[in-house]
């Protein structure tokens, strides 16, 4: 049996230590995307900042984090995308036309692509800096808007969590009631069997019937609770129920024109399927796959499949006479 683990191939680019020799090896990445093991980070970044051994970019030790993805370039793209999206933080609702939103997204992707591949990095950094200065108020406003939306989402999630906990608590209480009821029934049955001199089978049957009756009552109560609808406070559109109830709420609606009256449609009572000879002329075979030469050699044509499908359709749509 091959017990080789592919994770043993993980290697620190600097000290060349592998996970095979050091099972506790953990790689860390920074904004440049070049990985280093935890020991090399402590060695190269004794002070708060230092240069990356590969690209010589000045990095901060506090910005290092453990590598999650196998490819360090993915980690680099995530960092860059997170930083760019903090500056370019508009939403689709902020644009009047879809084309403007698409151009905005395309600009973000081009910036991320250039920074990931280190293409015109200095120019892109200057572009980000100038954009942030020009749209400082708008960026701050969008951040506060997003934070409010996140707070509302967290509030809804907290409410759902509390409702789930309350539901689980009630279920646990019902289960505990059932367990205690079964224990009491068992104790009562044993006491009756010990105290009575009658037929034991009749006593057991009496207790079984009583237990069945109690179980049925309990099931009916739980079913009634589950059928009880929650009191709605708003419509699906978000408008509160009762909105607009004022002194004019009970006024009659003025009808314009004649009232609508229902008129039953004149439908045929029997639907007739086309004949074998009319399938091709009436166009029914236009969307049916042609038979292969092997099938036709056995006497099969596409007429069989088409006619059978039409007949099954007619059988399901036969209208009863009024």
mmCIF file of C-alpha atoms in Angstrom:
data_model
loop_
_atom_site.group_PDB
_atom_site.id
_atom_site.type_symbol
_atom_site.label_atom_id
_atom_site.label_comp_id
_atom_site.label_asym_id
_atom_site.label_seq_id
_atom_site.Cartn_x
_atom_site.Cartn_y
_atom_site.Cartn_z
ATOM 1 C CA UNK A 1 0.000 0.000 0.000
ATOM 2 C CA UNK A 2 1.326 3.427 -0.989
ATOM 3 C CA UNK A 3 1.309 5.644 2.101
ATOM 4 C CA UNK A 4 2.978 8.606 0.405
ATOM 5 C CA UNK A 5 1.288 11.920 1.139
ATOM 6 C CA UNK A 6 1.382 14.610 -1.547
ATOM 7 C CA UNK A 7 1.653 17.281 1.140
ATOM 8 C CA UNK A 8 5.214 16.045 1.793
ATOM 9 C CA UNK A 9 6.241 17.908 -1.388
ATOM 10 C CA UNK A 10 5.524 21.271 0.262
ATOM 11 C CA UNK A 11 8.843 23.102 0.528
ATOM 12 C CA UNK A 12 9.993 26.476 1.815
ATOM 13 C CA UNK A 13 11.553 28.352 -1.153
ATOM 14 C CA UNK A 14 14.178 29.912 1.112
ATOM 15 C CA UNK A 15 15.517 27.226 3.471
ATOM 16 C CA UNK A 16 14.344 24.280 1.292
ATOM 17 C CA UNK A 17 12.790 22.542 4.297
ATOM 18 C CA UNK A 18 10.051 20.102 3.314
ATOM 19 C CA UNK A 19 7.085 18.876 5.252
ATOM 20 C CA UNK A 20 8.503 15.372 5.024
ATOM 21 C CA UNK A 21 11.460 16.393 7.189
ATOM 22 C CA UNK A 22 9.426 18.777 9.327
ATOM 23 C CA UNK A 23 5.789 17.662 9.709
ATOM 24 C CA UNK A 24 4.978 20.920 11.517
ATOM 25 C CA UNK A 25 6.095 23.052 8.565
ATOM 26 C CA UNK A 26 3.701 25.936 7.822
ATOM 27 C CA UNK A 27 4.144 28.335 4.933
ATOM 28 C CA UNK A 28 3.243 32.003 5.285
ATOM 29 C CA UNK A 29 2.545 34.601 2.588
ATOM 30 C CA UNK A 30 2.437 38.381 2.363
ATOM 31 C CA UNK A 31 1.164 40.870 -0.193
ATOM 32 C CA UNK A 32 3.905 39.979 -2.687
ATOM 33 C CA UNK A 33 2.674 36.375 -2.874
ATOM 34 C CA UNK A 34 6.035 34.707 -2.180
ATOM 35 C CA UNK A 35 5.829 32.011 0.488
ATOM 36 C CA UNK A 36 8.187 31.552 3.427
ATOM 37 C CA UNK A 37 8.073 29.104 6.289
ATOM 38 C CA UNK A 38 7.377 30.346 9.791
ATOM 39 C CA UNK A 39 11.027 29.993 10.806
ATOM 40 C CA UNK A 40 12.272 32.055 7.850
ATOM 41 C CA UNK A 41 9.747 34.785 8.616
ATOM 42 C CA UNK A 42 11.132 35.039 12.149
ATOM 43 C CA UNK A 43 14.695 35.009 10.754
ATOM 44 C CA UNK A 44 14.309 37.598 7.979
ATOM 45 C CA UNK A 45 11.874 39.845 9.825
ATOM 46 C CA UNK A 46 13.436 40.175 13.248
ATOM 47 C CA UNK A 47 12.382 43.795 13.111
ATOM 48 C CA UNK A 48 8.911 44.907 12.131
ATOM 49 C CA UNK A 49 9.780 45.191 8.424
ATOM 50 C CA UNK A 50 12.235 43.660 5.972
ATOM 51 C CA UNK A 51 12.773 42.713 2.338
ATOM 52 C CA UNK A 52 11.311 39.682 0.616
ATOM 53 C CA UNK A 53 14.170 37.266 -0.304
ATOM 54 C CA UNK A 54 12.754 36.796 -3.819
ATOM 55 C CA UNK A 55 11.373 40.135 -5.003
ATOM 56 C CA UNK A 56 13.102 42.410 -2.437
ATOM 57 C CA UNK A 57 9.845 44.270 -1.751
ATOM 58 C CA UNK A 58 9.716 45.808 1.724
ATOM 59 C CA UNK A 59 7.187 43.833 3.772
ATOM 60 C CA UNK A 60 5.769 44.121 7.255
ATOM 61 C CA UNK A 61 5.995 41.166 9.580
ATOM 62 C CA UNK A 62 2.460 41.771 10.865
ATOM 63 C CA UNK A 63 1.098 41.334 7.326
ATOM 64 C CA UNK A 64 2.251 37.713 7.075
ATOM 65 C CA UNK A 65 -0.431 35.073 7.412
ATOM 66 C CA UNK A 66 -0.533 31.306 7.037
ATOM 67 C CA UNK A 67 -0.982 30.086 3.492
ATOM 68 C CA UNK A 68 -4.417 28.571 2.861
ATOM 69 C CA UNK A 69 -4.278 27.720 -0.837
ATOM 70 C CA UNK A 70 -1.641 25.504 -2.398
ATOM 71 C CA UNK A 71 -0.731 28.117 -5.009
ATOM 72 C CA UNK A 72 0.722 31.257 -3.364
ATOM 73 C CA UNK A 73 -0.379 33.299 -6.382
ATOM 74 C CA UNK A 74 -3.970 32.717 -5.326
ATOM 75 C CA UNK A 75 -3.143 34.179 -1.935
ATOM 76 C CA UNK A 76 -1.535 37.151 -3.656
ATOM 77 C CA UNK A 77 -4.578 37.758 -5.849
ATOM 78 C CA UNK A 78 -6.909 37.591 -2.837
ATOM 79 C CA UNK A 79 -4.855 40.228 -1.014
ATOM 80 C CA UNK A 80 -4.725 42.495 -4.057
ATOM 81 C CA UNK A 81 -8.419 42.070 -4.831
ATOM 82 C CA UNK A 82 -9.363 42.866 -1.229
ATOM 83 C CA UNK A 83 -7.228 46.036 -1.293
ATOM 84 C CA UNK A 84 -8.583 47.200 -4.652
ATOM 85 C CA UNK A 85 -12.201 46.545 -3.672
ATOM 86 C CA UNK A 86 -11.817 48.786 -0.631
ATOM 87 C CA UNK A 87 -11.140 51.680 -3.010
ATOM 88 C CA UNK A 88 -13.387 50.679 -5.915
ATOM 89 C CA UNK A 89 -16.338 49.887 -3.668
ATOM 90 C CA UNK A 90 -19.290 51.005 -5.782
ATOM 91 C CA UNK A 91 -22.287 48.727 -6.261
ATOM 92 C CA UNK A 92 -24.411 48.035 -9.311
ATOM 93 C CA UNK A 93 -27.197 50.260 -7.938
ATOM 94 C CA UNK A 94 -24.862 53.265 -8.143
ATOM 95 C CA UNK A 95 -24.890 53.169 -11.971
ATOM 96 C CA UNK A 96 -27.719 54.230 -14.246
ATOM 97 C CA UNK A 97 -26.749 52.014 -17.180
ATOM 98 C CA UNK A 98 -25.556 48.388 -17.191
ATOM 99 C CA UNK A 99 -22.731 49.313 -19.582
ATOM 100 C CA UNK A 100 -21.264 51.728 -17.029
ATOM 101 C CA UNK A 101 -21.313 49.014 -14.367
ATOM 102 C CA UNK A 102 -19.660 46.516 -16.739
ATOM 103 C CA UNK A 103 -16.927 49.028 -17.619
ATOM 104 C CA UNK A 104 -16.355 49.661 -13.910
ATOM 105 C CA UNK A 105 -15.973 45.930 -13.223
ATOM 106 C CA UNK A 106 -13.682 45.537 -16.219
ATOM 107 C CA UNK A 107 -11.460 48.340 -14.919
ATOM 108 C CA UNK A 108 -11.196 46.597 -11.537
ATOM 109 C CA UNK A 109 -10.251 43.296 -13.166
ATOM 110 C CA UNK A 110 -7.581 44.977 -15.292
ATOM 111 C CA UNK A 111 -6.066 46.602 -12.198
ATOM 112 C CA UNK A 112 -6.040 43.315 -10.298
ATOM 113 C CA UNK A 113 -4.518 41.486 -13.271
ATOM 114 C CA UNK A 114 -1.706 44.026 -13.663
ATOM 115 C CA UNK A 115 -0.882 44.005 -9.952
ATOM 116 C CA UNK A 116 -0.876 40.199 -9.764
ATOM 117 C CA UNK A 117 1.518 39.964 -12.698
ATOM 118 C CA UNK A 118 3.603 42.987 -11.600
ATOM 119 C CA UNK A 119 2.813 44.905 -14.791
ATOM 120 C CA UNK A 120 3.213 48.692 -14.447
ATOM 121 C CA UNK A 121 2.934 48.361 -10.690
ATOM 122 C CA UNK A 122 4.091 51.921 -9.960
ATOM 123 C CA UNK A 123 1.562 53.407 -12.399
ATOM 124 C CA UNK A 124 -1.272 51.280 -11.012
ATOM 125 C CA UNK A 125 -0.387 52.236 -7.440
ATOM 126 C CA UNK A 126 -0.451 55.917 -8.407
ATOM 127 C CA UNK A 127 -3.796 55.390 -10.136
ATOM 128 C CA UNK A 128 -5.255 53.789 -6.999
ATOM 129 C CA UNK A 129 -3.891 56.564 -4.812
ATOM 130 C CA UNK A 130 -5.277 59.349 -7.021
ATOM 131 C CA UNK A 131 -8.671 57.644 -7.323
ATOM 132 C CA UNK A 132 -8.859 57.281 -3.545
ATOM 133 C CA UNK A 133 -8.100 60.960 -3.044
ATOM 134 C CA UNK A 134 -10.650 62.099 -5.630
ATOM 135 C CA UNK A 135 -13.450 59.871 -4.322
ATOM 136 C CA UNK A 136 -12.616 59.937 -0.608
ATOM 137 C CA UNK A 137 -16.107 60.988 0.529
ATOM 138 C CA UNK A 138 -17.846 58.559 -1.802
ATOM 139 C CA UNK A 139 -15.634 55.664 -0.670
ATOM 140 C CA UNK A 140 -16.333 56.463 2.989
ATOM 141 C CA UNK A 141 -20.074 56.682 2.272
ATOM 142 C CA UNK A 142 -20.091 53.336 0.475
ATOM 143 C CA UNK A 143 -18.162 51.722 3.318
ATOM 144 C CA UNK A 144 -20.657 52.986 5.877
ATOM 145 C CA UNK A 145 -23.534 51.817 3.672
ATOM 146 C CA UNK A 146 -22.014 48.367 3.391
ATOM 147 C CA UNK A 147 -21.416 48.235 7.120
ATOM 148 C CA UNK A 148 -25.086 49.045 7.754
ATOM 149 C CA UNK A 149 -26.137 46.302 5.349
ATOM 150 C CA UNK A 150 -23.811 43.869 7.090
ATOM 151 C CA UNK A 151 -25.250 44.869 10.462
ATOM 152 C CA UNK A 152 -28.771 44.273 9.185
ATOM 153 C CA UNK A 153 -27.722 40.895 7.801
ATOM 154 C CA UNK A 154 -26.117 39.975 11.117
ATOM 155 C CA UNK A 155 -29.290 41.015 12.934
ATOM 156 C CA UNK A 156 -31.427 38.803 10.699
ATOM 157 C CA UNK A 157 -29.020 35.901 11.148
ATOM 158 C CA UNK A 158 -29.109 36.390 14.924
ATOM 159 C CA UNK A 159 -32.907 36.358 14.879
ATOM 160 C CA UNK A 160 -32.913 33.156 12.838
ATOM 161 C CA UNK A 161 -30.426 31.623 15.260
ATOM 162 C CA UNK A 162 -32.598 32.515 18.259
ATOM 163 C CA UNK A 163 -35.687 31.106 16.543
ATOM 164 C CA UNK A 164 -33.804 27.900 15.765
ATOM 165 C CA UNK A 165 -32.602 27.597 19.350
ATOM 166 C CA UNK A 166 -36.138 28.144 20.660
ATOM 167 C CA UNK A 167 -37.472 25.514 18.256
ATOM 168 C CA UNK A 168 -34.766 23.051 19.277
ATOM 169 C CA UNK A 169 -35.516 23.762 22.947
ATOM 170 C CA UNK A 170 -39.209 23.018 22.455
ATOM 171 C CA UNK A 171 -38.409 19.793 20.605
ATOM 172 C CA UNK A 172 -36.076 18.760 23.417
ATOM 173 C CA UNK A 173 -38.777 19.491 25.982
ATOM 174 C CA UNK A 174 -41.297 17.401 24.042
ATOM 175 C CA UNK A 175 -38.834 14.525 23.824
ATOM 176 C CA UNK A 176 -38.178 14.770 27.549
ATOM 177 C CA UNK A 177 -41.920 14.700 28.225
ATOM 178 C CA UNK A 178 -42.272 11.590 26.083
ATOM 179 C CA UNK A 179 -39.379 9.906 27.897
ATOM 180 C CA UNK A 180 -40.800 10.677 31.337
ATOM 181 C CA UNK A 181 -44.239 9.533 30.222
ATOM 182 C CA UNK A 182 -42.830 6.214 29.014
ATOM 183 C CA UNK A 183 -40.960 5.715 32.291
ATOM 184 C CA UNK A 184 -44.093 6.459 34.320
ATOM 185 C CA UNK A 185 -46.110 4.094 32.167
ATOM 186 C CA UNK A 186 -43.522 1.363 32.601
ATOM 187 C CA UNK A 187 -43.440 1.907 36.386
ATOM 188 C CA UNK A 188 -47.231 1.888 36.581
ATOM 189 C CA UNK A 189 -47.381 -1.292 34.522
ATOM 190 C CA UNK A 190 -44.921 -3.076 36.811
ATOM 191 C CA UNK A 191 -46.816 -1.946 39.916
ATOM 192 C CA UNK A 192 -50.132 -3.140 38.483
ATOM 193 C CA UNK A 193 -48.637 -6.489 37.511
ATOM 194 C CA UNK A 194 -47.226 -6.951 41.019
ATOM 195 C CA UNK A 195 -50.380 -5.817 42.839
ATOM 196 C CA UNK A 196 -52.997 -7.480 40.652
ATOM 197 C CA UNK A 197 -53.893 -11.145 40.631
ATOM 198 C CA UNK A 198 -55.713 -10.997 37.339
ATOM 199 C CA UNK A 199 -54.642 -11.954 33.824
ATOM 200 C CA UNK A 200 -51.294 -10.294 33.038
ATOM 201 C CA UNK A 201 -52.055 -10.139 29.300
ATOM 202 C CA UNK A 202 -55.182 -8.062 29.921
ATOM 203 C CA UNK A 203 -53.247 -5.636 32.137
ATOM 204 C CA UNK A 204 -50.537 -5.247 29.482
ATOM 205 C CA UNK A 205 -53.168 -4.727 26.775
ATOM 206 C CA UNK A 206 -54.926 -2.083 28.895
ATOM 207 C CA UNK A 207 -51.701 -0.169 29.408
ATOM 208 C CA UNK A 208 -50.837 -0.449 25.690
ATOM 209 C CA UNK A 209 -54.211 0.992 24.706
ATOM 210 C CA UNK A 210 -53.797 3.829 27.202
ATOM 211 C CA UNK A 211 -50.290 4.563 25.930
ATOM 212 C CA UNK A 212 -51.514 4.544 22.336
ATOM 213 C CA UNK A 213 -54.307 6.979 23.234
ATOM 214 C CA UNK A 214 -51.887 9.342 24.988
ATOM 215 C CA UNK A 215 -49.504 9.174 22.025
ATOM 216 C CA UNK A 216 -52.324 10.017 19.618
ATOM 217 C CA UNK A 217 -53.378 13.021 21.718
ATOM 218 C CA UNK A 218 -49.760 14.220 21.824
ATOM 219 C CA UNK A 219 -49.393 13.889 18.046
ATOM 220 C CA UNK A 220 -52.607 15.842 17.484
ATOM 221 C CA UNK A 221 -51.379 18.642 19.759
ATOM 222 C CA UNK A 222 -48.033 18.841 17.945
ATOM 223 C CA UNK A 223 -49.797 18.829 14.558
ATOM 224 C CA UNK A 224 -52.098 21.647 15.709
ATOM 225 C CA UNK A 225 -49.073 23.687 16.816
ATOM 226 C CA UNK A 226 -47.342 23.158 13.486
ATOM 227 C CA UNK A 227 -50.460 24.220 11.558
ATOM 228 C CA UNK A 228 -50.790 27.445 13.515
ATOM 229 C CA UNK A 229 -49.563 30.183 11.118
ATOM 230 C CA UNK A 230 -47.313 32.914 12.358
ATOM 231 C CA UNK A 231 -48.862 36.337 12.471
ATOM 232 C CA UNK A 232 -47.618 38.283 9.443
ATOM 233 C CA UNK A 233 -46.508 41.855 10.011
ATOM 234 C CA UNK A 234 -45.704 42.835 6.437
ATOM 235 C CA UNK A 235 -46.429 41.886 2.848
ATOM 236 C CA UNK A 236 -43.890 40.230 0.543
ATOM 237 C CA UNK A 237 -43.163 43.656 -0.944
ATOM 238 C CA UNK A 238 -41.982 44.905 2.459
ATOM 239 C CA UNK A 239 -44.988 47.180 3.124
ATOM 240 C CA UNK A 240 -46.270 46.941 6.662
ATOM 241 C CA UNK A 241 -49.704 45.394 7.113
ATOM 242 C CA UNK A 242 -52.162 48.124 8.079
ATOM 243 C CA UNK A 243 -50.252 50.830 6.204
ATOM 244 C CA UNK A 244 -52.603 53.512 4.924
ATOM 245 C CA UNK A 245 -55.504 52.650 7.180
ATOM 246 C CA UNK A 246 -56.982 56.050 7.734
ATOM 247 C CA UNK A 247 -60.292 57.798 7.564
ATOM 248 C CA UNK A 248 -60.538 57.145 3.818
ATOM 249 C CA UNK A 249 -59.618 53.486 4.044
ATOM 250 C CA UNK A 250 -63.223 52.294 4.136
ATOM 251 C CA UNK A 251 -64.456 54.362 1.208
ATOM 252 C CA UNK A 252 -65.951 52.408 -1.650
ATOM 253 C CA UNK A 253 -63.892 51.953 -4.783
ATOM 254 C CA UNK A 254 -65.390 53.794 -7.744
ATOM 255 C CA UNK A 255 -66.001 51.343 -10.583
ATOM 256 C CA UNK A 256 -65.288 52.571 -14.093
ATOM 257 C CA UNK A 257 -67.090 50.843 -16.925
ATOM 258 C CA UNK A 258 -68.998 47.570 -16.726
ATOM 259 C CA UNK A 259 -68.202 44.885 -14.210
ATOM 260 C CA UNK A 260 -66.296 41.833 -15.373
ATOM 261 C CA UNK A 261 -68.388 38.749 -15.943
ATOM 262 C CA UNK A 262 -66.966 35.302 -16.506
ATOM 263 C CA UNK A 263 -67.809 33.531 -19.740
ATOM 264 C CA UNK A 264 -66.918 29.880 -20.045
ATOM 265 C CA UNK A 265 -64.778 29.102 -23.116
ATOM 266 C CA UNK A 266 -66.137 26.807 -25.792
ATOM 267 C CA UNK A 267 -63.708 23.907 -25.704
ATOM 268 C CA UNK A 268 -63.911 20.651 -27.653
ATOM 269 C CA UNK A 269 -64.932 17.634 -25.636
ATOM 270 C CA UNK A 270 -62.628 15.229 -27.501
ATOM 271 C CA UNK A 271 -59.192 15.861 -28.991
ATOM 272 C CA UNK A 272 -58.391 13.849 -32.098
ATOM 273 C CA UNK A 273 -54.821 12.785 -32.802
ATOM 274 C CA UNK A 274 -53.542 13.000 -36.398
ATOM 275 C CA UNK A 275 -53.392 9.918 -38.549
ATOM 276 C CA UNK A 276 -50.263 8.081 -39.654
ATOM 277 C CA UNK A 277 -50.318 9.636 -43.110
ATOM 278 C CA UNK A 278 -50.771 13.211 -41.847
ATOM 279 C CA UNK A 279 -47.793 13.222 -39.477
ATOM 280 C CA UNK A 280 -45.320 14.367 -42.113
ATOM 281 C CA UNK A 281 -47.625 16.696 -44.037
ATOM 282 C CA UNK A 282 -48.881 18.458 -40.900
ATOM 283 C CA UNK A 283 -45.332 19.089 -39.673
ATOM 284 C CA UNK A 284 -45.381 16.805 -36.624
ATOM 285 C CA UNK A 285 -42.161 15.068 -37.695
ATOM 286 C CA UNK A 286 -40.212 18.337 -37.945
ATOM 287 C CA UNK A 287 -38.881 18.055 -34.386
ATOM 288 C CA UNK A 288 -38.537 14.265 -34.200
ATOM 289 C CA UNK A 289 -35.154 12.616 -34.627
ATOM 290 C CA UNK A 290 -34.904 10.671 -37.854
ATOM 291 C CA UNK A 291 -34.607 6.904 -37.647
ATOM 292 C CA UNK A 292 -31.205 5.362 -38.226
ATOM 293 C CA UNK A 293 -30.690 2.891 -41.093
ATOM 294 C CA UNK A 294 -30.307 0.074 -38.550
ATOM 295 C CA UNK A 295 -33.691 0.927 -36.989
ATOM 296 C CA UNK A 296 -35.387 1.214 -40.372
ATOM 297 C CA UNK A 297 -33.971 -2.180 -41.322
ATOM 298 C CA UNK A 298 -35.940 -3.639 -38.419
ATOM 299 C CA UNK A 299 -39.138 -1.944 -39.569
ATOM 300 C CA UNK A 300 -39.008 1.029 -37.209
ATOM 301 C CA UNK A 301 -39.597 4.641 -38.318
ATOM 302 C CA UNK A 302 -39.913 7.926 -36.494
ATOM 303 C CA UNK A 303 -43.695 7.778 -37.089
ATOM 304 C CA UNK A 304 -44.053 5.288 -34.204
ATOM 305 C CA UNK A 305 -42.427 7.545 -31.609
ATOM 306 C CA UNK A 306 -44.248 10.665 -32.802
ATOM 307 C CA UNK A 307 -47.691 9.034 -32.945
ATOM 308 C CA UNK A 308 -47.249 7.407 -29.553
ATOM 309 C CA UNK A 309 -46.214 10.707 -27.948
ATOM 310 C CA UNK A 310 -49.207 12.481 -29.491
ATOM 311 C CA UNK A 311 -51.621 9.794 -28.338
ATOM 312 C CA UNK A 312 -50.270 9.881 -24.778
ATOM 313 C CA UNK A 313 -50.647 13.655 -24.824
ATOM 314 C CA UNK A 314 -54.244 13.380 -26.005
ATOM 315 C CA UNK A 315 -55.067 10.794 -23.354
ATOM 316 C CA UNK A 316 -53.961 13.175 -20.630
ATOM 317 C CA UNK A 317 -55.941 16.099 -22.062
ATOM 318 C CA UNK A 318 -59.287 14.544 -22.945
ATOM 319 C CA UNK A 319 -61.990 16.943 -21.747
ATOM 320 C CA UNK A 320 -65.101 15.544 -20.175
ATOM 321 C CA UNK A 321 -68.418 16.810 -21.661
ATOM 322 C CA UNK A 322 -70.063 19.641 -19.774
#
